[in-house]
Each structure stands twice: as structure tokens, then as C-alpha cells.
Tab-separated table of C-alpha atoms in Angstrom:
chain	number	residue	atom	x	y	z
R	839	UNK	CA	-11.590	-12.039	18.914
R	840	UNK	CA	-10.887	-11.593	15.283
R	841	UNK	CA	-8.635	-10.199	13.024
R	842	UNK	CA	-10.607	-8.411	10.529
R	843	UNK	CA	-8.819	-7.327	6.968
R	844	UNK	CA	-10.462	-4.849	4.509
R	845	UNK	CA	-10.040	-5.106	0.732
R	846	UNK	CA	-8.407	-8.724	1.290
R	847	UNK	CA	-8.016	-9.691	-2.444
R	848	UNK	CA	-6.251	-6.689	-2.973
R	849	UNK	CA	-2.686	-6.129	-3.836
R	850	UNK	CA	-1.720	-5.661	-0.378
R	851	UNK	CA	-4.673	-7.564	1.277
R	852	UNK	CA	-3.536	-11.018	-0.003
R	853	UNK	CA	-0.400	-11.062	1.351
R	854	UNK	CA	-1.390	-10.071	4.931
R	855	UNK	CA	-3.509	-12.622	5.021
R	856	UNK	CA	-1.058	-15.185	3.613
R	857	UNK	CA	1.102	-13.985	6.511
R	858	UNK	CA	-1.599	-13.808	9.658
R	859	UNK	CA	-2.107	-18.172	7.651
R	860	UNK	CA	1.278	-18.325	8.936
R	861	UNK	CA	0.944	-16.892	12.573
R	862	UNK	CA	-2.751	-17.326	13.658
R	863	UNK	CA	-4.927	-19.880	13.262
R	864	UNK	CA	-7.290	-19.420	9.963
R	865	UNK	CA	-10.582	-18.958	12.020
R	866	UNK	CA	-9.451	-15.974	14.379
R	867	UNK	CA	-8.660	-13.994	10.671
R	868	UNK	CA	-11.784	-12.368	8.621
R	869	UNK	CA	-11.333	-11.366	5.308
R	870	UNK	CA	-13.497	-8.365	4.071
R	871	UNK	CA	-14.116	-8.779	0.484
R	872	UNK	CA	-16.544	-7.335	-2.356
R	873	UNK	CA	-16.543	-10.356	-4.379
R	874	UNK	CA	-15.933	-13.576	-2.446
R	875	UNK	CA	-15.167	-15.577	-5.095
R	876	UNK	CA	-11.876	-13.980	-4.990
R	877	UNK	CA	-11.526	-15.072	-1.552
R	878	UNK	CA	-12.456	-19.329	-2.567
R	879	UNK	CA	-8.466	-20.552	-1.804
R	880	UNK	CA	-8.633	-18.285	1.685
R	881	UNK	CA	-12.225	-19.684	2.311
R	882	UNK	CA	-11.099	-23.376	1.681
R	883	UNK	CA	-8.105	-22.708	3.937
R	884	UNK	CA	-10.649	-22.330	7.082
R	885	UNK	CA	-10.649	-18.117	6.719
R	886	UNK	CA	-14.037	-16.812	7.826
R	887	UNK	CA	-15.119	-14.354	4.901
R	888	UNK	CA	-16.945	-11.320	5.041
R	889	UNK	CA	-18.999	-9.681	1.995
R	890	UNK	CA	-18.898	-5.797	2.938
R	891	UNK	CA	-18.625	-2.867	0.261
R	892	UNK	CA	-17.053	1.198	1.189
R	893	UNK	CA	-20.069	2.375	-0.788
R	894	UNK	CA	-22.605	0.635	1.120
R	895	UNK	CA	-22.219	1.079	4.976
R	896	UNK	CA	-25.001	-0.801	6.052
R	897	UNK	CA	-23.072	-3.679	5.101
R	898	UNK	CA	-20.331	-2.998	8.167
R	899	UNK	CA	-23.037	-2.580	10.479
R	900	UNK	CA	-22.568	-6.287	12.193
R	901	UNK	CA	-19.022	-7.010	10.583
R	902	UNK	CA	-17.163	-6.381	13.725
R	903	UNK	CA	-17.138	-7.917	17.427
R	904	UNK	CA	-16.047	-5.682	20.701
R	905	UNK	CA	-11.888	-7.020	20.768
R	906	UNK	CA	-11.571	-7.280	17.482
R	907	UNK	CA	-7.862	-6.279	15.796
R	908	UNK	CA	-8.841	-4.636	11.568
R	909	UNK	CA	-6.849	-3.609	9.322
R	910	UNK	CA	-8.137	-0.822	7.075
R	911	UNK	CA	-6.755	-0.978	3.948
R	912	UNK	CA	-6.949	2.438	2.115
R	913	UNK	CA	-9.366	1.887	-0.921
R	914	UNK	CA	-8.644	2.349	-3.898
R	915	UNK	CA	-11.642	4.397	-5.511
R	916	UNK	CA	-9.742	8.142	-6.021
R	917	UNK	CA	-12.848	8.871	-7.461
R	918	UNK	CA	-15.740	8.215	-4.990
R	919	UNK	CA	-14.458	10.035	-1.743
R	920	UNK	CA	-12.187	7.589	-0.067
R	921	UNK	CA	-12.076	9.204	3.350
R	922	UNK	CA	-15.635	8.774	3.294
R	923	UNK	CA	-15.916	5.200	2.672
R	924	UNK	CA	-13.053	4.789	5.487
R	925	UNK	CA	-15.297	7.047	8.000
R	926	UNK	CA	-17.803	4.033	7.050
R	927	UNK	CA	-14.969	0.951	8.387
R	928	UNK	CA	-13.783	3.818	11.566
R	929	UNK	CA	-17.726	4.304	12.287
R	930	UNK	CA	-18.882	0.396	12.529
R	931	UNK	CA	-15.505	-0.485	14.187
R	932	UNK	CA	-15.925	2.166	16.786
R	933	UNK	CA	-19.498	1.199	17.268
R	934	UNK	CA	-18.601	-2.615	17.889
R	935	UNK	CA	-15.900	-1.420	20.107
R	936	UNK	CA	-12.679	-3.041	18.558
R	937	UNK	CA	-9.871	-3.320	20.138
R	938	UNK	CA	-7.456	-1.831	17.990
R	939	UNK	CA	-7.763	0.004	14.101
R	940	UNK	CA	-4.566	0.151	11.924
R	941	UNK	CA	-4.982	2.035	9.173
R	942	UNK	CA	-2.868	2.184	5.816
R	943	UNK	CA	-1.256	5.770	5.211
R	944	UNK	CA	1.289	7.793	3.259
R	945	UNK	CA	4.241	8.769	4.482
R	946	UNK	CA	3.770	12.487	6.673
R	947	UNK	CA	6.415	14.029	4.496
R	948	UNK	CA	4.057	13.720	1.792
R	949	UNK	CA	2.491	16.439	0.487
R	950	UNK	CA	1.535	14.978	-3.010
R	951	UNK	CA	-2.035	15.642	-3.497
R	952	UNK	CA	-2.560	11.754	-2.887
R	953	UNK	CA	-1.865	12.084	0.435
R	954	UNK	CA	-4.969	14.061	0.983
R	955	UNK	CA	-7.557	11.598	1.453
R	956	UNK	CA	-4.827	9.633	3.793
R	957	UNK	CA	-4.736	12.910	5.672
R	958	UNK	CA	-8.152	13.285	6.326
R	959	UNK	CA	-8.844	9.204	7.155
R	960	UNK	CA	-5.845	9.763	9.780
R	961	UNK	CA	-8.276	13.458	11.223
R	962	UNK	CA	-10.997	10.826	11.140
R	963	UNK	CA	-9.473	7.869	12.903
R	964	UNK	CA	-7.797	10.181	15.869
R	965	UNK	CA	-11.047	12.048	16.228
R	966	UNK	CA	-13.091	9.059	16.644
R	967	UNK	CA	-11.449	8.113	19.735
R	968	UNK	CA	-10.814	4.319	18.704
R	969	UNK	CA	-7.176	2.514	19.674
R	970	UNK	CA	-5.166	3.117	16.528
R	971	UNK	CA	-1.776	2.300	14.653
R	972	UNK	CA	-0.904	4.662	11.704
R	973	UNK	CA	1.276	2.718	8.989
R	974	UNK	CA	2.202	4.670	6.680
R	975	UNK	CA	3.097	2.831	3.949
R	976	UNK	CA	5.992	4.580	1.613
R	977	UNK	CA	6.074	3.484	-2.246
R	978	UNK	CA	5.871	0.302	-3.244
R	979	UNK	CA	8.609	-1.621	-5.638
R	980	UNK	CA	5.800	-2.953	-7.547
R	981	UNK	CA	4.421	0.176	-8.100
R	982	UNK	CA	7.701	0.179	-10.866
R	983	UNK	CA	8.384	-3.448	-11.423
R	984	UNK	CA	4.778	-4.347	-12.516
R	985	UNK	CA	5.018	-1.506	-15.288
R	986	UNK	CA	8.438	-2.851	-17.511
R	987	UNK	CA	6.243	-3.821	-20.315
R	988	UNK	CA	6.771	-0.407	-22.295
R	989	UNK	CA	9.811	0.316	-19.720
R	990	UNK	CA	11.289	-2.365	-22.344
R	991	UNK	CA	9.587	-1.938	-25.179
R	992	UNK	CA	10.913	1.662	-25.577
R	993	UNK	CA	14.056	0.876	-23.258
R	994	UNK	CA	13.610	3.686	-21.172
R	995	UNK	CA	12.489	4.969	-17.716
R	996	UNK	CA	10.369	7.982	-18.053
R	997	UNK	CA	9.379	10.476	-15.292
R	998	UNK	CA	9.558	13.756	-14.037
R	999	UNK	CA	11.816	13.106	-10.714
R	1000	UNK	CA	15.107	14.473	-11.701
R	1001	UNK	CA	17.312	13.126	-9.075
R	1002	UNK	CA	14.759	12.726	-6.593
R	1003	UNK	CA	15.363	9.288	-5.123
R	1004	UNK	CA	12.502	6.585	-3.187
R	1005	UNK	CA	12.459	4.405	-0.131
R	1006	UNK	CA	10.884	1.706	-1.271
R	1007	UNK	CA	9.877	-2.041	-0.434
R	1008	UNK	CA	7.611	-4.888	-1.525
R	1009	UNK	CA	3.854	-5.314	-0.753
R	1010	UNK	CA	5.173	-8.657	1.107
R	1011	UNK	CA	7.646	-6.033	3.234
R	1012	UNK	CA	5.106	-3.653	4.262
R	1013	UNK	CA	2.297	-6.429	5.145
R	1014	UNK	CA	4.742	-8.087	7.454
R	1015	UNK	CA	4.531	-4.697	9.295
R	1016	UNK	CA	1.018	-4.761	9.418
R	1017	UNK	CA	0.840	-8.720	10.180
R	1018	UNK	CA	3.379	-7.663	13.506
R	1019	UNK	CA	1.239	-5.211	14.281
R	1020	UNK	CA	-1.931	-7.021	14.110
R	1021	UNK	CA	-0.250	-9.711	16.290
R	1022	UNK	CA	1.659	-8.446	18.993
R	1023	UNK	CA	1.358	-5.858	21.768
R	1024	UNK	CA	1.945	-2.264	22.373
R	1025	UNK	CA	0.891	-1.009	19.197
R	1026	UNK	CA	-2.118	1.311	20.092
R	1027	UNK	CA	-1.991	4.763	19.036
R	1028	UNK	CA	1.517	4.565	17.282
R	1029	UNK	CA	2.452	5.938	13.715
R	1030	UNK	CA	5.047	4.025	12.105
R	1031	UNK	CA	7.047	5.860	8.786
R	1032	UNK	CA	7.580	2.889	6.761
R	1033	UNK	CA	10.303	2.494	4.175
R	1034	UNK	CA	12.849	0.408	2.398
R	1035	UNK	CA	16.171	0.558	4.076
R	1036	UNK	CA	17.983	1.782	0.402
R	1037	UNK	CA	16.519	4.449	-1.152
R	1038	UNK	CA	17.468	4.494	-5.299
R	1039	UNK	CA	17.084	6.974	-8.078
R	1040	UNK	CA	16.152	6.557	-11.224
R	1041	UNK	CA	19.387	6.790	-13.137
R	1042	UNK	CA	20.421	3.439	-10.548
R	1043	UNK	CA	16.655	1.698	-11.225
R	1044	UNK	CA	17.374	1.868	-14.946
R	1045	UNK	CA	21.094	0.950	-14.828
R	1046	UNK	CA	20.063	-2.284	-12.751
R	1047	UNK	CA	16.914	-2.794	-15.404
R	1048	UNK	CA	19.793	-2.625	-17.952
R	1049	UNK	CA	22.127	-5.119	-15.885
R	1050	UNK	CA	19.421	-7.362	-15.696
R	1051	UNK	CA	18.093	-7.649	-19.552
R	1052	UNK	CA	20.998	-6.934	-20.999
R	1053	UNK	CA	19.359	-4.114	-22.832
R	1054	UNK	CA	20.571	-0.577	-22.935
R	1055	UNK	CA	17.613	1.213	-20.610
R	1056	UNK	CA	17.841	5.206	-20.807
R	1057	UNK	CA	16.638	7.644	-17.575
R	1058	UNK	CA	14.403	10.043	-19.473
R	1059	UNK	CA	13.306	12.895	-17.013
R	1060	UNK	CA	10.246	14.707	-18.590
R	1061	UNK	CA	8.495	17.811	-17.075
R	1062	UNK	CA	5.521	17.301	-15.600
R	1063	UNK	CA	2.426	18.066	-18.445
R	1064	UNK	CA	4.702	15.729	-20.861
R	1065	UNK	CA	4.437	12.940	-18.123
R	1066	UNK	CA	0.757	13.417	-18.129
R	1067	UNK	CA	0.443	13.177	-21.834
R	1068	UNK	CA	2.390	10.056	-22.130
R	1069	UNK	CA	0.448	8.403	-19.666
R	1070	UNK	CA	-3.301	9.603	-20.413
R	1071	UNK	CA	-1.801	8.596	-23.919
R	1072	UNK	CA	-1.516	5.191	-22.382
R	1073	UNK	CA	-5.001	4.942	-21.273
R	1074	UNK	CA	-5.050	6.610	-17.680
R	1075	UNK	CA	-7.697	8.322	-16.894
R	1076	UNK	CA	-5.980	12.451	-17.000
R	1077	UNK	CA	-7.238	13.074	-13.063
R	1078	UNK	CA	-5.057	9.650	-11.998
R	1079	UNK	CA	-2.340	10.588	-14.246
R	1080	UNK	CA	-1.981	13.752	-12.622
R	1081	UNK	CA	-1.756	12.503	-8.971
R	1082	UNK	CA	0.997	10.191	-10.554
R	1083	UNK	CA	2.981	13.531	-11.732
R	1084	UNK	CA	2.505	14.676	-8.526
R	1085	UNK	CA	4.176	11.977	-6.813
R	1086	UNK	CA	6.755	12.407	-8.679
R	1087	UNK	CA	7.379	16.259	-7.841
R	1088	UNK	CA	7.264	15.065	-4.366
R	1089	UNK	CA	9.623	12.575	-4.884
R	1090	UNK	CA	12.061	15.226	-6.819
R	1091	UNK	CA	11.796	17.154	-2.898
R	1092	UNK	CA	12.974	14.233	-1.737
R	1093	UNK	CA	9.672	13.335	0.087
R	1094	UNK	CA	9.433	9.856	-0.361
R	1095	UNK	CA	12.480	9.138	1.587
R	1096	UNK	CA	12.019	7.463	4.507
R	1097	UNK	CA	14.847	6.983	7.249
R	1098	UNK	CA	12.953	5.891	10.239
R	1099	UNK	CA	14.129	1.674	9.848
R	1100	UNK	CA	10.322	1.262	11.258
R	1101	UNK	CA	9.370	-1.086	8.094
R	1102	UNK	CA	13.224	-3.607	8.703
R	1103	UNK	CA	12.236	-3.431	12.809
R	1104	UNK	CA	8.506	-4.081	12.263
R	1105	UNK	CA	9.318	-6.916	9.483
R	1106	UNK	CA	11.809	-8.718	11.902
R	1107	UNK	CA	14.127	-8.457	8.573
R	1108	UNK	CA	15.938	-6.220	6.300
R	1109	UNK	CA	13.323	-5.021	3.352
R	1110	UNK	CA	13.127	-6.585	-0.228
R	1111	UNK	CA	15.620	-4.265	-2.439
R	1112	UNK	CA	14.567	-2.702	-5.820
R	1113	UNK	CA	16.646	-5.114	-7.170
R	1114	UNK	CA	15.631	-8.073	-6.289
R	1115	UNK	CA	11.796	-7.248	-7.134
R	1116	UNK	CA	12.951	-6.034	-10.527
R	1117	UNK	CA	14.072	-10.082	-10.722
R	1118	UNK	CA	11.303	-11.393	-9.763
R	1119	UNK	CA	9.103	-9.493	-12.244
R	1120	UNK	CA	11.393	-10.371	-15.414
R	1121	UNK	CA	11.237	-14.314	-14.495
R	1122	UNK	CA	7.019	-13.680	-14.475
């Protein structure tokens, strides 16, 4: 029996398998990767590692054993039909008969139009019969903290939230929930809401940003189309940019809230506050 992570170099993907290091011995974990000379310090550490692509299914075909535990992490392609590419992880694992398949959501209050391919991988996953957890992963503090570079330079948080306000947590937070998951018992055919235990609005995020540098950082709320210029003016590609605006409509409903505590009870500890990742990306 394995446990088997997809799109292990990734964001997410690294530090689940830094955690499993720390519970499980290194040759019960796989590590799916595209390039596996991302993967050299987890090969060297005894991790058995898998070359396997979304866009080429073949290459799932003998990836997993009958008892095997995956993790599916949602890809990261918007443009190349992601619920497709998952059907290819949900079709191998169901034909190798693993024993469970926990797959990497959005939260079910969203209605953003990101949340569509998660929507349709969840359709997928239920339909195909297979033992599964749902985590649905809420927003991410880095998804903030790893942007300050023009945050600073302009000194000032733009978006088009108003006062909506965000549940978030660290990457590290929301792969201990998957790294419990993957290890312990009970799990199949749950859905976990997952979220940090403070949600924060904007007008706080750029008041602690301010605390922190000791610079005066404004809230700027923008509508929507300006938010989409400024950022296709920064390089994102205008599909991408949109989703982004659209997040943050949901966010203004309040849908990116998430009260359950699953995430703190999952983690075995509280989650990582807003402003303590905002620290840790100022001292990088």
C-alpha cells in the first residue's frame, strides 16, 4: 500500500509530502510528478517517484496498486479542461481499485466561476463509485502574501471585495488536513469545508501590512472591469484575471467564509493567521 500524491512539486504538493516524511515511512509515499528533477531532494530522501502527466492518460495506466490512499491535487491548467485531466487520475485509480481518493475542492458556498471545474471533478469522483474524501480547500494566505511586491510598491491593497471578508490559512494548514486524512481512519466518503479559524477583511489585511512595514498601506476597492485592467495590465492573461474578479465578488457575498473548524480539527492545531504569513513573507 502506497500513498500516492499528484502534482507533488506543486505549491501544495510539497508540503504534504514534507508532512506524510514526518508520519510514514518514505517508501509507502509516491510522488506524481511531470518533471522529476523537481522531485531529486524527495527522491534522495527514499520517496518512490512517479513520472505521470493530466494530458497524457496512458501514463496513469499502471501508477496505482489495489489499497492504495492518492491525493488528487486539482491541476492547475484553467485552460486545458481540468475536470478532464482529473476524470484521467479518478479513471486509473478506480481501475487499480484504491482504497481511498481525496480530492482537492473549493469551498460549496462557492459559486465563483472557479469553482466550476471543482464542481464537476466532485460529479465525477461520486459517480465513479470509488471511496472518497472531499477537501475543500478555502483561500489560501499565500494567495495574498506572495503578491506584496506592488502591494508595496504602490502601498496599497487593491480589489473589488468591499467589505467582503476570507477564511483563510496556509498551504502548510490545509496539507496537514490532507496528510490526517491520508493517514488515519474513517475518512471515506466525507467532505470537509476547510478554513482558517479568523476570517479578515481587507481594510484589517492592509492595516496589519501597514503595522508590519511601517508604511502607510491604503484599502483601494475597485469595481470589477478596473480590477481586470490592472491586472491583465500586469501581465495576466484577461480569461485568469477574470476568474480572479470573480473571486472576489464571491468573496464581497461573503462566500469564502468558512465556519465549519474542519481545517483546526483536521490539523490537530489552530490554523496559521493572516498575520503571521504576512511575516513570514516580508523576512523572504
Amino acid at each position: 500500500m502506497s500513498i500516492v500524491v499528484t502534482g507533488a512539486t506543486g505549491h501544495l504538493g510539497r508540503h504534504v509530502v514534507e508532512q506524510l516524511l514526518e508520519k510514514v515511512p518514505a517508501d509507502q509515499i509516491t510522488a506524481v510528478v511531470r518533471t522529476p528533477e523537481k522531485a531529486a531532494a524527495f527522491a534522495e530522501r527514499g520517496v518512490r517517484i512517479a513520472v505521470a502527466d493530466y494530458n497524457a492518460p496512458e501514463t496513469f495506466d499502471t501508477l496505482f496498486a489495489a489499497g492504495d490512499k492518492v491525493l488528487l491535487i486539482s491541476g492547475n491548467e484553467f485552460d486545458k479542461g481540468r475536470v478532464e485531466q482529473h476524470k484521467v487520475v479518478i479513471g486509473a485509480a478506480k481501475a487499480a481499485g484504491v482504497a481511498l481518493l481525496a480530492y482537492t475542492s473549493a469551498p460549496g458556498s462557492l459559486t465563483a466561476a472557479l469553482a466550476d471545474d471543482h464542481r464537476g471533478t466532485e460529479e465525477a469522483l461520486l459517480a465513479s463509485g470509488l471511496p472518497y474524501t472531499l477537501l475543500r480547500n478555502g483561500w489560501y494566505n499565500e494567495n495574498y502574501t506572495e503578491q506584496l511586491a506592488p502591494v508595496l510598491e504602490h502601498s496599497a491593497v487593491v480589489n473589488s471585495a468591499g467589505d467582503g471578508r476570507v477564511s483563510s490559512a496556509s498551504r502548510a494548514d490545509y496539507a496537514a488536513a490532507a496528510v490526517a486524512v491520508l493517514t488515519g481512519e474513517g475518512h471515506e466518503n466525507q467532505t470537509y469545508e476547510l478554513g482558517g479559524d479568523e476570517a479578515w477583511g481587507f481594510a484589517e489585511y492592509a492595516a496589519e501590512l501597514s503595522r508590519q512595514t511601517g508604511k502607510e498601506i491604503a484599502h483601494t476597492n475597485v469595481p470589477a472591469e478596473a480590477l481586470i485592467g490592472i491586472l491583465t495590465g500586469a501581465g495576466l492573461p484577461e480569461p485568469f484575471a477574470a476568474i480572479l474578479a470573480g473571486v472576489d465578488a464571491s468573496i464581497e457575498k461573503g462566500e469564502l467564509v468558512v465556519a465549519t473548524g474542519d481545517l483546526s480539527r483536521l490539523a490537530g492545531r489552530p490554523t496559521t493567521p493572516i498575520s503571521e504569513s504576512i511575516a513570514v513573507a516580508l523576512k523572504g
